[in-house]
XYZ file of C-alpha atoms in Angstrom:
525
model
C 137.490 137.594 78.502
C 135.301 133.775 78.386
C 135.704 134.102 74.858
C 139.622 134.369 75.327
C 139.995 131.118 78.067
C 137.649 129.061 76.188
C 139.921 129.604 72.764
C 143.037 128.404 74.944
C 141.679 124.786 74.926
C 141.191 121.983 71.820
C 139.359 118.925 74.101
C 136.340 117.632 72.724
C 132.829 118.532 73.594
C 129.883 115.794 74.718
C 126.770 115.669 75.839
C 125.735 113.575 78.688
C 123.935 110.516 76.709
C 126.658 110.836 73.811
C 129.207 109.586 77.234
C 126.840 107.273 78.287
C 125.961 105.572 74.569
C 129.905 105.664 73.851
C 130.464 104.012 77.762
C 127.622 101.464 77.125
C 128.749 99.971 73.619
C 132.176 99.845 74.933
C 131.329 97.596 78.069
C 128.826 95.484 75.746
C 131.629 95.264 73.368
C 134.502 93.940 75.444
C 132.152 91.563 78.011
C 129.931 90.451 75.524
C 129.997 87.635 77.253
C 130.497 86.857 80.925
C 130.395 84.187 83.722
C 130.585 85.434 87.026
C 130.704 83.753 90.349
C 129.050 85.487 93.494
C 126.451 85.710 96.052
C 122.988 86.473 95.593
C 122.026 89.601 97.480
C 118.654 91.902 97.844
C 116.117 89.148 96.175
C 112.886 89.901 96.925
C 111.485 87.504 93.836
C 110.225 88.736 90.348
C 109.320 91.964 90.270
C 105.408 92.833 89.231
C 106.607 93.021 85.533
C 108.261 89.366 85.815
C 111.815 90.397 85.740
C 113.996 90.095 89.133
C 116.311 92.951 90.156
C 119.385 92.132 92.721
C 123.474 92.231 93.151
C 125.842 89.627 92.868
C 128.710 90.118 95.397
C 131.741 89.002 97.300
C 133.760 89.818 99.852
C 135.262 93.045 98.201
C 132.671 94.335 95.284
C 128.846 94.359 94.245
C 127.654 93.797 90.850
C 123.908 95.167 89.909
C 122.187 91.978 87.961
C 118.810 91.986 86.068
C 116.646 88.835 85.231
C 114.139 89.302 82.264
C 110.709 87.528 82.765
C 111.808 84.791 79.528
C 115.169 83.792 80.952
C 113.229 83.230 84.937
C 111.063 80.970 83.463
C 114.255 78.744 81.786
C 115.872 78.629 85.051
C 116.416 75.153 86.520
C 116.081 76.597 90.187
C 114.625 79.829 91.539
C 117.640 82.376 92.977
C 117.498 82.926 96.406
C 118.985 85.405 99.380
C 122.028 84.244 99.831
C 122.983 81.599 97.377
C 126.630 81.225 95.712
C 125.672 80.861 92.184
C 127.754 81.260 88.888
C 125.701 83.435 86.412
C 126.246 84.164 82.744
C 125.598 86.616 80.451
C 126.847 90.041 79.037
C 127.401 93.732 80.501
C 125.741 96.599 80.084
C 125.310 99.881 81.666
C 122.488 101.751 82.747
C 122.565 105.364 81.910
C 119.585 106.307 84.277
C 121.972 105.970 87.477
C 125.235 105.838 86.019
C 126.162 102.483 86.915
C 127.003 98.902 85.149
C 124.942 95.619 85.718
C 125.233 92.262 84.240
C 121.694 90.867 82.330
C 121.868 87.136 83.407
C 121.099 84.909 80.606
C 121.703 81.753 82.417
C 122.140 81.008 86.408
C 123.517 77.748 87.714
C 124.570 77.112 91.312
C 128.107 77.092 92.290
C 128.621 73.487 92.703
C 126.430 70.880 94.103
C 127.712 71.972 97.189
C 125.950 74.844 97.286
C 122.840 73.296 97.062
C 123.125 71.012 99.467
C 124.045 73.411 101.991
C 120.919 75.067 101.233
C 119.007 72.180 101.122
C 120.036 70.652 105.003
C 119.472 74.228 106.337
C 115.846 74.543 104.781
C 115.592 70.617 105.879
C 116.757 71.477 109.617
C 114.818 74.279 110.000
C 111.849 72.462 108.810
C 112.419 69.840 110.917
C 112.982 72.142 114.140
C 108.968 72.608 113.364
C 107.870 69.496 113.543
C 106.902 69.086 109.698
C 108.834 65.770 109.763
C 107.500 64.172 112.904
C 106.225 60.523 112.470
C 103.551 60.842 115.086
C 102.112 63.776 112.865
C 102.133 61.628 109.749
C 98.684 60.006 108.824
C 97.617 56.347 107.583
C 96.585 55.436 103.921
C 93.284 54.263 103.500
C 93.280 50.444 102.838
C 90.895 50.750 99.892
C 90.502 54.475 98.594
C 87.164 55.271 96.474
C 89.816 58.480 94.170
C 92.892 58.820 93.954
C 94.492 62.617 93.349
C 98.020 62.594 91.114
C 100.027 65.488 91.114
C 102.502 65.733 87.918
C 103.290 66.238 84.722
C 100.174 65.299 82.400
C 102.616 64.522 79.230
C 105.224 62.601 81.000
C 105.734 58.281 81.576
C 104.835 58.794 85.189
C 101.378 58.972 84.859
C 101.276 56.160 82.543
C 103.147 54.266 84.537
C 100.833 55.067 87.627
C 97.241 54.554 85.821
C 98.928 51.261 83.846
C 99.661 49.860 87.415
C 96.282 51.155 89.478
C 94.402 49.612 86.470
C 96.276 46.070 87.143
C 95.821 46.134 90.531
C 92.873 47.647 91.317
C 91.006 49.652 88.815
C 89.294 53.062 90.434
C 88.790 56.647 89.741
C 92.166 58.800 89.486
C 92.079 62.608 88.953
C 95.007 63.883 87.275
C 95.977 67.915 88.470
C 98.653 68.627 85.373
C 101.506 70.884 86.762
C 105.285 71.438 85.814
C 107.715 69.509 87.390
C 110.898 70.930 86.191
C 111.843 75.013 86.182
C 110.992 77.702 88.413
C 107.336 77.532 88.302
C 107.487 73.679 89.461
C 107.047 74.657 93.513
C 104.534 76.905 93.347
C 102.548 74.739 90.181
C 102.559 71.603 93.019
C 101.817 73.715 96.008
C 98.772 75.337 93.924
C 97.695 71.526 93.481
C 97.753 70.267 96.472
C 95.658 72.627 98.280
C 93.466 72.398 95.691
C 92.491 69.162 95.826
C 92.320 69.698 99.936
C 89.865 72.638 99.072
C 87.368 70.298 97.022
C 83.960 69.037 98.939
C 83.603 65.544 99.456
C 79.807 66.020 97.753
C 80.743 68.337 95.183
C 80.826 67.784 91.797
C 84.326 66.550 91.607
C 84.405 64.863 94.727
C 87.462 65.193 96.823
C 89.816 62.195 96.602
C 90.710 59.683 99.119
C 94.775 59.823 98.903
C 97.187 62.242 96.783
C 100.131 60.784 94.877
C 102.726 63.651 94.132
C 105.176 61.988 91.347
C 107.976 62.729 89.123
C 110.626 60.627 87.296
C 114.530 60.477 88.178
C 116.724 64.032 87.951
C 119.454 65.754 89.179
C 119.535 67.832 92.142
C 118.559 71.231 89.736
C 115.698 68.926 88.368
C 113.879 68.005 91.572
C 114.665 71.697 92.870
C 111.151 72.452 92.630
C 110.043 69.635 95.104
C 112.721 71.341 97.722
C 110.310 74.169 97.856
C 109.826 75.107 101.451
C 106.355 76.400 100.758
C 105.347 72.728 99.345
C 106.840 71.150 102.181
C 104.505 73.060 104.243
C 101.562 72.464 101.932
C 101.899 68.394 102.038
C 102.676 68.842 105.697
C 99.174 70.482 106.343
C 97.283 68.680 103.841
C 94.129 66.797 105.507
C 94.099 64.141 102.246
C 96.937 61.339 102.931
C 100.203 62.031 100.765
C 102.283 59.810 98.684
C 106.090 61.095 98.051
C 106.975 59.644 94.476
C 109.903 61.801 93.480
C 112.850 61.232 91.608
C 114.234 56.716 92.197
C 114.954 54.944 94.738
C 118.092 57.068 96.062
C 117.000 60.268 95.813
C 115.424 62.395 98.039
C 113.454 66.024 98.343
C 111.830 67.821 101.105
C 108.684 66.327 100.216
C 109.085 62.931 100.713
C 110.144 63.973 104.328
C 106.898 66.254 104.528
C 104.461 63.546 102.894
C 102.734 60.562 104.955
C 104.970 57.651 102.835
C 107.568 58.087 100.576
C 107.889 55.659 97.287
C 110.342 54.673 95.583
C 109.326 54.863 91.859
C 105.618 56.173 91.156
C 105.258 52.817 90.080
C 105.888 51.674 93.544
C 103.542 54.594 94.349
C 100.748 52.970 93.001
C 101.604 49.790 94.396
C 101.354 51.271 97.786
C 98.177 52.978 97.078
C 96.046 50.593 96.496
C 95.691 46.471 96.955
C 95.810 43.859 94.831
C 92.039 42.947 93.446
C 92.895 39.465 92.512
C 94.652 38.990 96.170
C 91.465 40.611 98.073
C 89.047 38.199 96.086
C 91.282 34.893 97.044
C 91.448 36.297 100.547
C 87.606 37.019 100.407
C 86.995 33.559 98.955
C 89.076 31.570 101.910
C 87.792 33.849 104.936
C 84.449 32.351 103.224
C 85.293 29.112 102.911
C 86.767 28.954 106.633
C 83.418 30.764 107.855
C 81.244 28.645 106.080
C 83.515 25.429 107.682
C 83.417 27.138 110.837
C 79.801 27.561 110.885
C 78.751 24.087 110.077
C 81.361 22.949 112.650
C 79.989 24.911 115.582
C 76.126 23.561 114.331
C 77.127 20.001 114.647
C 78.890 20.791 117.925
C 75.621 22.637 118.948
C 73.606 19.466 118.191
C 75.663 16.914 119.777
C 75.383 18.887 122.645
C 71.981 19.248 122.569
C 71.316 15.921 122.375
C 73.631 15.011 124.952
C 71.789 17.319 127.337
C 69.228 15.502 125.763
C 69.623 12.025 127.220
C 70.586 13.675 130.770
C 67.164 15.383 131.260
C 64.049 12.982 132.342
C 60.802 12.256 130.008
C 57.940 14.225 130.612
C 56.191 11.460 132.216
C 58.691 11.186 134.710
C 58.641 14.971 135.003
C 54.910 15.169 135.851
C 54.148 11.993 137.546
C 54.229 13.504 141.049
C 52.167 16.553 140.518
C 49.580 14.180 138.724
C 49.187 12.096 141.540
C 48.552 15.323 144.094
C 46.397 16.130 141.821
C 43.899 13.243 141.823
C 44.315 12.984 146.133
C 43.348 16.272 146.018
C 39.956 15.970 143.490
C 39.382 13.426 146.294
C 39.240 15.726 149.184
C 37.542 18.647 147.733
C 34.327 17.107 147.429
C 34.126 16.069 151.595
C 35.825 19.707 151.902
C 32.752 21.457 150.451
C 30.272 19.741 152.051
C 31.753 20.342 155.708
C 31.675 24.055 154.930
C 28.777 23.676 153.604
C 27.557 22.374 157.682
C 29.778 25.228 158.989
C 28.337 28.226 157.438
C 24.476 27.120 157.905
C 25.077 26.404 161.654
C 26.772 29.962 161.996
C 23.948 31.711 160.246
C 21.619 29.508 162.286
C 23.055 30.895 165.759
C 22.208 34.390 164.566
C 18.837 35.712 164.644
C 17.716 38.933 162.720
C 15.140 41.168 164.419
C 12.514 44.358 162.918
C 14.254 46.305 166.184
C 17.772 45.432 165.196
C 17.151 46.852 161.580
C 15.421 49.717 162.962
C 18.268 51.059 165.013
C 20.555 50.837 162.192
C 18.250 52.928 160.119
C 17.946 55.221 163.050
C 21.721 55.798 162.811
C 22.173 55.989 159.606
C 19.822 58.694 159.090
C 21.377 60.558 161.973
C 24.789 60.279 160.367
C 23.383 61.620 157.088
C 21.517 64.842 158.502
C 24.690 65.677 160.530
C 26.391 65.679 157.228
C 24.187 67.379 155.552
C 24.001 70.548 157.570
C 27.554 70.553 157.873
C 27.740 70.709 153.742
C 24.826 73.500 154.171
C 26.849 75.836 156.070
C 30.040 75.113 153.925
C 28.431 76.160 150.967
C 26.539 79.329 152.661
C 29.661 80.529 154.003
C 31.875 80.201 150.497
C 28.522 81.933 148.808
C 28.841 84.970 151.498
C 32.570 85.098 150.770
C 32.206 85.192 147.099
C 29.349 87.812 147.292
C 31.896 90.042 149.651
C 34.987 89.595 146.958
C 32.230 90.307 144.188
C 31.400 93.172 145.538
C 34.852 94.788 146.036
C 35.526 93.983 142.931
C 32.457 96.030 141.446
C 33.631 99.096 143.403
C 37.165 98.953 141.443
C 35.920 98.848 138.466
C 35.310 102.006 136.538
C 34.533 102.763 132.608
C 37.072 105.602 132.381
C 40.561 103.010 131.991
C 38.600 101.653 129.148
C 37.734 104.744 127.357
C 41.186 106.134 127.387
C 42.642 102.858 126.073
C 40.019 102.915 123.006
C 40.790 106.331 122.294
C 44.355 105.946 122.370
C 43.568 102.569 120.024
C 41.502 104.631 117.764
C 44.415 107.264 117.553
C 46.362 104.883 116.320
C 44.280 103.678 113.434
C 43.878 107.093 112.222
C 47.416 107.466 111.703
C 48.071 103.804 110.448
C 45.377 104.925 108.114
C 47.387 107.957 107.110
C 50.532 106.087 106.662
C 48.929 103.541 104.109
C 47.471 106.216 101.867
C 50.784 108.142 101.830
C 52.612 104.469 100.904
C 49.976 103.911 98.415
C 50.533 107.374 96.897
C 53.920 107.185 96.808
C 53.999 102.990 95.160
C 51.976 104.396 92.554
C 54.033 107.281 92.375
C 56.812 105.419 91.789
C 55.377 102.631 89.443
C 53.941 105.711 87.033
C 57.318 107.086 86.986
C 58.154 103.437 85.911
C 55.552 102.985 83.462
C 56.330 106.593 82.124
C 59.956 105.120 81.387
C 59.007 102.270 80.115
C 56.548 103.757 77.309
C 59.377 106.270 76.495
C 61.955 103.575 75.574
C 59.263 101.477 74.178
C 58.396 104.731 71.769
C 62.662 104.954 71.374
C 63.013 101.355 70.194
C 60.138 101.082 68.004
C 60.897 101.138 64.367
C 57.675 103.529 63.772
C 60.199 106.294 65.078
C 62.441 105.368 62.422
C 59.522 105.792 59.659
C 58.303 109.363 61.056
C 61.786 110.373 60.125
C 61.291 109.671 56.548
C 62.004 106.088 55.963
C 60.156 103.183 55.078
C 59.804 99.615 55.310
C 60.059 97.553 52.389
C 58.228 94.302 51.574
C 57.242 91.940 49.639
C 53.577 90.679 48.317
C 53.731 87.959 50.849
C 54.538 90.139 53.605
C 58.253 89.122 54.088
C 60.843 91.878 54.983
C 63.167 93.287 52.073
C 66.692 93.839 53.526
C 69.095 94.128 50.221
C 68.161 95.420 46.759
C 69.447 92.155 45.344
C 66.450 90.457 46.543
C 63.846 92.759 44.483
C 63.197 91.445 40.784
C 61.957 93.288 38.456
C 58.113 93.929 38.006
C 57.794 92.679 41.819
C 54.941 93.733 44.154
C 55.975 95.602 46.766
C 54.357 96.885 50.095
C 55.801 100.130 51.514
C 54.760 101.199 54.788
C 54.703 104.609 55.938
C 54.248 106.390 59.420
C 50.938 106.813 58.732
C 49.994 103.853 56.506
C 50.991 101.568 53.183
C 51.391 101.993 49.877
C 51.842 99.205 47.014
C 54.763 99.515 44.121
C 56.035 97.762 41.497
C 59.972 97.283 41.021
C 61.151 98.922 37.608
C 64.687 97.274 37.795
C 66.118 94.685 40.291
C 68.824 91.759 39.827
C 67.083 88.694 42.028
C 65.440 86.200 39.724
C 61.798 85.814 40.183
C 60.899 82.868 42.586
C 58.342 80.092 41.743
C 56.551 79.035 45.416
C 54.294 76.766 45.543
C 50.691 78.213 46.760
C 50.991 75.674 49.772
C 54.836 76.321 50.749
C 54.218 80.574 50.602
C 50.954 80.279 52.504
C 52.802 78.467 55.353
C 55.900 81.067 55.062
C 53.258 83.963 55.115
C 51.185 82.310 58.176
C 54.871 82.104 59.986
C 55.271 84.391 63.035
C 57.811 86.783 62.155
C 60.336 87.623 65.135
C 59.966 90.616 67.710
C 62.949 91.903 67.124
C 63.471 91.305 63.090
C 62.125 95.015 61.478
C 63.593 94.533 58.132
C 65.418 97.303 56.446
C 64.593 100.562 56.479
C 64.979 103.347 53.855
């Protein structure tokens, strides 16, 4: 009966990937060659592999569309979510999941327009941050030590730079080479500049003073790269002072909004870098000429003042005139003086009269004085003696030889097994460094080439002792040394192809005295 309603019909059979080959050559056949015009939707970025998977869209259909890793590095501008772009290339299916996809061979934005749009939504966004505040912004040094340049090591720019920093005022410049142009550009730059913020100041490359990120004159795909919101953020949060030398004069990028100063040219870059050399020494040599006038000024002003004040003051003489003359009225006096107190004191001492009895009484109460204070010092020190004897002996009845005991027991206890402990460390370390030692000697018995020769071989050489490696170095009728695993034997070569060699006596006795090297054995066989 199947036999019968299968007979009934003449259609074609196919198998699933003969549809799918025949589908696929006919798409690739008819749009070989495409441009299409859409949005960019589902980009996540290059895929681990390099290529970048997403769909091109508008308002009423989706189109699958692959990137290989070769074409995304060509591209003037990276894709991104969102962006109306026109991209060409050619058609293809995929028979995996039944469905078609354009392979993107070359991807251009839809218009400047487009760009633009992009470019003042990243910039207000940016700017609704803060990234682009001036009071964030930092000062150049007047006189950096290194300067860092960011760009393109092949290019005029950095010519131009070093040409003018070498006019002006010659100092070290380190040169970070990146790409300025393609995909790659943003990410190339960002790398840099946080590299050069991640050098120390006292490391071997030093980290420099100010960074100068440059590139010559483009159009708005060319300077893409410096629109790169990630860069923005980089120059934004860089410690190191940036310059913003992209593109001329009228054209602008993200980064010269991010960066501390924007330039015009990288020429004028440079010229805003650093000062002129020639300029600083006039300046230099004038400040120094006005100090130097200035200085001699003031001391002239200094002296006429001082002699001015000078004439105003009186002489010395003048000065000490009335303290001389007190002087000499009173050398007068003082010699009448002393002899009237002279008269004064030996009348005084003459009214006084000094008797035995008087003395005597003032011994008596001396002595009186002194035995009352010395039996009050006698009791003082009887009483502290009883007190001490009484604390002495309370003390005595406290103590007791038992405390003591029990703590030298318990410190002899310990000893013991500190004792124990070292002689089971020591076993063990030796232990261990046997083990090692056993090792050692059988790797050492491995390695040695006297292994080699108790299985049979020998090793060859010659009657000064060198090693024989190749046959082509024994001549014929040579004396040879063979050594065995369990001693030498001399031979003489029957056949050979070297040529015999004539040494002088001098030249082999310093070739035979020569250490031979550990590790070179010679041949054995």
């Amino acid at each position: 009966m199947s036999d019968a309603s299968e007979s009934r019909t003449n259609a074609t059979e196919y198998t699933v990937s003969e549809i799918s080959g025949a589908l696929k050559r006919t798409v690739e056949d008819v749009f070989g060659n495409v441009r299409v015009r859409g949005e960019i939707s589902g980009y996540r970025g290059p895929h681990s592999s390099g290529h970048a998977y997403f769909a091109l869209k508008d308002d009423r259909a989706r189109l699958d569309a692959v990137v290989w890793k070769g074409t995304m590095s060509r591209l003037k501008f990276r894709p991104e979510e969102g962006m109306e772009v026109i991209a060409t290339g050619k058609l293809t299916t995929y028979p995996g999941k039944s469905n078609y996809q354009i392979v993107i061979d070359n991807l251009e934005a839809a218009g400047a327009g487009a760009l633009m749009a992009l470019l003042e939504e990243r910039k207000r966004r940016l700017q609704a941050e803060g990234l682009f505040d001036a009071g964030r912004k930092r000062r150049l040094p007047f006189m950096p030590r290194t300067i860092g340049v960011v760009t393109s090591p092949t290019g005029s720019v950095i010519r131009d730079i070093i040409h003018r920093i070498k006019d002006r005022f010659p100092l070290h410049v380190l040169v970070w080479p990146v790409r300025v142009q393609g995909e790659t550009a943003g990410a190339e730059v960002t790398a840099a500049v946080n590299g050069f913020n991640a050098l120390a100041w006292d490391g071997a490359i030093a980290q420099p003073d100010l960074l100068i990120v440059a590139r010559g004159g483009g159009s708005l795909e060319d300077l893409w790269g410096f629109n790169d919101e990630g860069l923005a953020r980089a120059v934004a949060a860089s410690r190191i002072p940036v310059i913003s030398a992209v593109g001329h004069e009228t054209d602008w990028t993200l980064i010269d909004l991010a960066a501390d100063v924007r330039a015009p040219t990288p020429t004028g870059a440079a010229e805003i870098a650093v000062p002129v050399k020639a300029d600083l020494e006039a300046t230099l040599a004038s400040l120094g000429a006005r100090l130097k006038t200035a200085a001699s000024r003031n001391f002239e002003r200094k002296r006429q003042a001082v002699r001015a004040a000078a004439r105003a003051l009186p002489s010395p003489d003048q000065l000490l005139a009335l303290p001389r003359r007190r002087f000499d009225e009173a050398t007068s006096r003082l010699g009448r003086a002393l002899s009237v107190s002279i008269e004064r004191k030996r009348a005084r001492l003459a009214g006084q009269r000094l008797t035995p009895a008087t003395l005597s009484r003032r011994m008596n109460e001396a002595r009186t004085l002194t035995g009352r204070d010395l039996a009050r010092a006698q009791a003082a020190f009887f009483a502290i003696v009883r007190e001490r004897r009484a604390r002495f002996a309370r003390t005595v009845t406290r103590l007791s030889p038992a405390p003591i005991a029990r703590r030298q027991k318990l410190q002899v206890d310990a000893l013991a097994g500190l004792a124990r402990r070292q002689d089971q460390a020591v076993a063990r370390q030796l232990d261990r460094l046997r083990g090692k030692l056993t090792q050692a000697d059988r790797l050492l018995a491995t390695l040695s080439h006297k292994a080699v020769l108790a299985r049979g071989f020998a090793l060859v050489k010659d009657a000064d002792g060198a090693v024989i490696k190749l046959a082509a170095e024994v001549a014929p009728g040579a004396a040879l040394s063979l050594e065995f695993a369990d001693g030498n034997a001399d031979a003489i070569a029957t056949s050979g192809t070297a040529r015999p060699k004539t040494i002088d006596k001098p030249a082999a006795k310093s070739a035979a005295s020569k250490p031979k090297e550990p590790g070179n054995q010679g041949s054995l066989f």
